[in-house]
mmCIF file of C-alpha atoms in Angstrom:
data_model
loop_
_atom_site.group_PDB
_atom_site.id
_atom_site.type_symbol
_atom_site.label_atom_id
_atom_site.label_comp_id
_atom_site.label_asym_id
_atom_site.label_seq_id
_atom_site.Cartn_x
_atom_site.Cartn_y
_atom_site.Cartn_z
ATOM 1 C CA SER A 58 -10.388 16.999 -4.079
ATOM 2 C CA LEU A 59 -8.555 14.100 -2.476
ATOM 3 C CA ALA A 60 -9.259 12.954 1.073
ATOM 4 C CA TRP A 61 -8.544 9.699 2.840
ATOM 5 C CA GLY A 62 -10.395 7.527 5.260
ATOM 6 C CA PHE A 63 -10.398 4.127 6.859
ATOM 7 C CA ARG A 64 -13.586 2.162 7.407
ATOM 8 C CA ASN A 65 -13.625 0.941 11.014
ATOM 9 C CA PRO A 66 -15.127 -2.424 12.111
ATOM 10 C CA GLN A 67 -18.477 -0.718 12.707
ATOM 11 C CA GLY A 68 -18.502 0.434 9.079
ATOM 12 C CA ARG A 69 -17.997 4.125 9.850
ATOM 13 C CA LEU A 70 -15.547 6.023 7.657
ATOM 14 C CA ASN A 71 -12.830 7.734 9.719
ATOM 15 C CA MET A 72 -10.872 10.390 7.863
ATOM 16 C CA LEU A 73 -7.070 10.225 7.916
ATOM 17 C CA GLU A 74 -5.035 13.377 7.929
ATOM 18 C CA GLN A 75 -1.300 13.953 8.025
ATOM 19 C CA GLY A 76 -0.172 13.391 11.628
ATOM 20 C CA ASP A 77 -3.023 11.005 12.525
ATOM 21 C CA ALA A 78 -2.282 7.630 14.069
ATOM 22 C CA ALA A 79 -2.030 4.982 11.376
ATOM 23 C CA PRO A 80 -4.773 2.350 11.567
ATOM 24 C CA ASN A 81 -3.792 -1.098 12.830
ATOM 25 C CA ALA A 82 -4.802 -2.865 9.641
ATOM 26 C CA PRO A 83 -3.993 -6.587 9.240
ATOM 27 C CA TYR A 84 -2.846 -8.282 6.044
ATOM 28 C CA ALA A 85 -1.642 -11.759 5.028
ATOM 29 C CA THR A 86 1.996 -12.295 4.100
ATOM 30 C CA VAL A 87 3.388 -14.561 1.395
ATOM 31 C CA ASP A 88 4.465 -17.142 3.984
ATOM 32 C CA GLY A 89 0.849 -17.368 5.158
ATOM 33 C CA SER A 90 1.293 -15.508 8.434
ATOM 34 C CA LYS A 91 -0.591 -12.399 9.464
ATOM 35 C CA ALA A 92 1.048 -8.997 9.750
ATOM 36 C CA SER A 93 -0.278 -5.514 10.394
ATOM 37 C CA ILE A 94 0.610 -1.903 9.904
ATOM 38 C CA ALA A 95 1.128 -1.668 13.677
ATOM 39 C CA GLY A 96 3.782 -4.381 13.435
ATOM 40 C CA HIS A 97 6.091 -1.857 11.789
ATOM 41 C CA LYS A 98 5.966 0.591 14.695
ATOM 42 C CA GLY A 99 9.440 1.910 15.437
ATOM 43 C CA ARG A 100 10.344 1.912 11.737
ATOM 44 C CA LYS A 101 9.202 4.061 8.859
ATOM 45 C CA LEU A 102 6.760 2.261 6.592
ATOM 46 C CA VAL A 103 6.120 2.893 2.922
ATOM 47 C CA LEU A 104 2.851 1.237 1.909
ATOM 48 C CA TYR A 105 1.964 1.163 -1.718
ATOM 49 C CA PHE A 106 -1.356 -0.160 -2.914
ATOM 50 C CA TYR A 107 -1.718 -1.570 -6.376
ATOM 51 C CA PRO A 108 -4.530 -3.200 -8.351
ATOM 52 C CA LYS A 109 -3.106 -6.494 -9.636
ATOM 53 C CA ASP A 110 -0.027 -8.709 -9.690
ATOM 54 C CA ASP A 111 1.802 -9.265 -12.971
ATOM 55 C CA THR A 112 0.338 -6.349 -14.897
ATOM 56 C CA THR A 113 2.595 -3.935 -16.741
ATOM 57 C CA GLY A 114 2.362 -0.957 -14.402
ATOM 58 C CA CYS A 115 2.279 -2.964 -11.168
ATOM 59 C CA THR A 116 5.243 -5.093 -12.244
ATOM 60 C CA ARG A 117 7.267 -2.007 -13.111
ATOM 61 C CA GLU A 118 6.386 -0.417 -9.772
ATOM 62 C CA ALA A 119 7.434 -3.533 -7.821
ATOM 63 C CA GLN A 120 10.688 -3.761 -9.814
ATOM 64 C CA ASP A 121 11.439 -0.092 -9.113
ATOM 65 C CA PHE A 122 10.891 -0.597 -5.374
ATOM 66 C CA THR A 123 13.015 -3.781 -5.529
ATOM 67 C CA ALA A 124 15.884 -1.893 -7.197
ATOM 68 C CA LEU A 125 15.810 0.697 -4.409
ATOM 69 C CA ALA A 126 15.046 -1.655 -1.494
ATOM 70 C CA GLY A 127 18.582 -1.296 -0.100
ATOM 71 C CA GLU A 128 18.309 2.496 -0.008
ATOM 72 C CA PHE A 129 14.960 2.321 1.788
ATOM 73 C CA ALA A 130 16.430 -0.157 4.295
ATOM 74 C CA LYS A 131 19.407 2.157 4.951
ATOM 75 C CA ALA A 132 16.901 4.934 5.654
ATOM 76 C CA GLY A 133 15.145 2.681 8.172
ATOM 77 C CA ALA A 134 12.025 2.194 6.062
ATOM 78 C CA ASP A 135 10.079 -1.007 5.489
ATOM 79 C CA LEU A 136 8.387 -1.421 2.102
ATOM 80 C CA VAL A 137 5.101 -3.266 1.698
ATOM 81 C CA GLY A 138 3.010 -3.524 -1.453
ATOM 82 C CA ILE A 139 -0.610 -4.501 -0.868
ATOM 83 C CA SER A 140 -3.299 -5.693 -3.240
ATOM 84 C CA LYS A 141 -6.378 -7.889 -3.167
ATOM 85 C CA ASP A 142 -4.481 -10.693 -4.940
ATOM 86 C CA SER A 143 -4.006 -13.934 -3.000
ATOM 87 C CA VAL A 144 -0.773 -14.844 -1.218
ATOM 88 C CA LYS A 145 -0.367 -17.603 -3.817
ATOM 89 C CA SER A 146 -0.527 -14.996 -6.588
ATOM 90 C CA HIS A 147 1.969 -12.816 -4.691
ATOM 91 C CA ALA A 148 4.398 -15.740 -4.286
ATOM 92 C CA LYS A 149 4.245 -16.436 -8.017
ATOM 93 C CA PHE A 150 4.707 -12.714 -8.807
ATOM 94 C CA ILE A 151 7.729 -12.465 -6.476
ATOM 95 C CA GLY A 152 9.311 -15.587 -7.964
ATOM 96 C CA LYS A 153 8.718 -14.627 -11.593
ATOM 97 C CA TYR A 154 10.398 -11.216 -11.217
ATOM 98 C CA ASP A 155 12.758 -11.916 -8.276
ATOM 99 C CA LEU A 156 11.128 -9.131 -6.280
ATOM 100 C CA LYS A 157 12.737 -8.008 -3.013
ATOM 101 C CA VAL A 158 9.771 -6.099 -1.654
ATOM 102 C CA ALA A 159 7.269 -7.577 0.808
ATOM 103 C CA LEU A 160 3.803 -8.078 -0.619
ATOM 104 C CA GLY A 161 0.697 -8.278 1.511
ATOM 105 C CA SER A 162 -2.687 -9.681 0.609
ATOM 106 C CA ASP A 163 -5.991 -8.207 1.631
ATOM 107 C CA GLU A 164 -8.273 -10.481 -0.385
ATOM 108 C CA ARG A 165 -11.409 -9.694 1.600
ATOM 109 C CA GLY A 166 -10.812 -5.953 1.702
ATOM 110 C CA ALA A 167 -10.958 -5.914 5.489
ATOM 111 C CA GLY A 168 -7.430 -4.662 6.195
ATOM 112 C CA PRO A 169 -5.260 -1.897 4.718
ATOM 113 C CA ILE A 170 -6.998 -2.018 1.357
ATOM 114 C CA ASN A 171 -10.117 -0.946 3.213
ATOM 115 C CA LEU A 172 -8.628 2.541 3.079
ATOM 116 C CA HIS A 173 -10.929 4.723 1.012
ATOM 117 C CA VAL A 174 -10.118 7.659 -1.189
ATOM 118 C CA ARG A 175 -12.542 10.478 -1.800
ATOM 119 C CA ARG A 176 -12.532 12.145 -5.119
ATOM 120 C CA ASP A 177 -15.212 14.493 -6.336
ATOM 121 C CA ALA A 178 -17.387 11.463 -7.134
ATOM 122 C CA GLY A 179 -17.477 10.369 -3.476
ATOM 123 C CA PHE A 180 -15.739 7.728 -1.373
ATOM 124 C CA LYS A 181 -14.529 4.599 -3.117
ATOM 125 C CA PRO A 182 -12.395 1.692 -1.887
ATOM 126 C CA ILE A 183 -8.902 2.173 -3.265
ATOM 127 C CA GLY A 184 -8.561 -1.510 -4.094
ATOM 128 C CA ARG A 185 -11.098 -1.050 -6.853
ATOM 129 C CA HIS A 186 -9.538 1.926 -8.630
ATOM 130 C CA ALA A 187 -8.825 1.638 -12.332
ATOM 131 C CA GLY A 188 -5.933 2.639 -14.545
ATOM 132 C CA THR A 189 -2.292 2.993 -13.599
ATOM 133 C CA ALA A 190 -2.922 5.094 -10.521
ATOM 134 C CA ALA A 191 -1.450 3.754 -7.310
ATOM 135 C CA ILE A 192 -1.943 4.827 -3.737
ATOM 136 C CA LEU A 193 1.020 5.588 -1.535
ATOM 137 C CA CYS A 194 0.953 5.981 2.237
ATOM 138 C CA ILE A 195 4.007 6.773 4.348
ATOM 139 C CA VAL A 196 3.858 6.028 8.072
ATOM 140 C CA THR A 197 6.454 7.426 10.476
ATOM 141 C CA ALA A 198 8.356 5.400 13.078
ATOM 142 C CA THR A 199 5.980 6.804 15.687
ATOM 143 C CA HIS A 200 3.095 5.258 13.759
ATOM 144 C CA ARG A 201 1.706 8.500 12.357
ATOM 145 C CA VAL A 202 0.543 9.129 8.795
ATOM 146 C CA SER A 203 3.253 11.268 7.249
ATOM 147 C CA GLU A 204 1.983 11.446 3.709
ATOM 148 C CA HIS A 205 -0.612 9.837 1.492
ATOM 149 C CA ARG A 206 -1.249 10.503 -2.119
ATOM 150 C CA ASN A 207 -2.463 9.265 -5.408
ATOM 151 C CA ALA A 208 0.612 8.348 -7.419
ATOM 152 C CA ARG A 209 1.585 7.007 -10.805
ATOM 153 C CA CYS A 210 3.110 3.532 -10.848
ATOM 154 C CA PHE A 211 6.043 4.600 -12.989
ATOM 155 C CA GLY A 212 8.782 6.447 -11.124
ATOM 156 C CA GLN A 213 7.079 6.436 -7.733
ATOM 157 C CA ALA A 214 9.958 4.591 -5.992
ATOM 158 C CA ASN A 215 12.569 6.931 -7.470
ATOM 159 C CA ARG A 216 10.700 10.015 -6.268
ATOM 160 C CA LEU A 217 10.768 8.670 -2.712
ATOM 161 C CA SER A 218 14.334 7.401 -2.482
#
């Protein structure tokens, strides 16, 4: 089974369902400023979570989203990839592959990456998952969770566009 939750500041796990308000989770941007999920209110938001910059699957995923960034923009959707890598690592990753997708850092695991996924083994932070699995969360312009799922890195962007 797959269920989703967000650990609140008090440490309690709040479950997220389709239609729920998206959590106002902060993250650091490549330019060093702070942003949050709530900052995208009024626009659709496609959040994708990935384990590590400059790995085969994560690079391919970021390149796929970059190739389709114009189509997402035309549809009124912001794209943000989030990992626990530092903003310095993100800047290097963006430069090396000429990525056109925003990358957010949640190094301390206190923001969006603090989302948890429940599989049959229990709740686990998604930032610590292994393999090529990626987590995708779509937030509507009214700041509601539209969809969230476990996804494969390869082809994820094409399935959404």
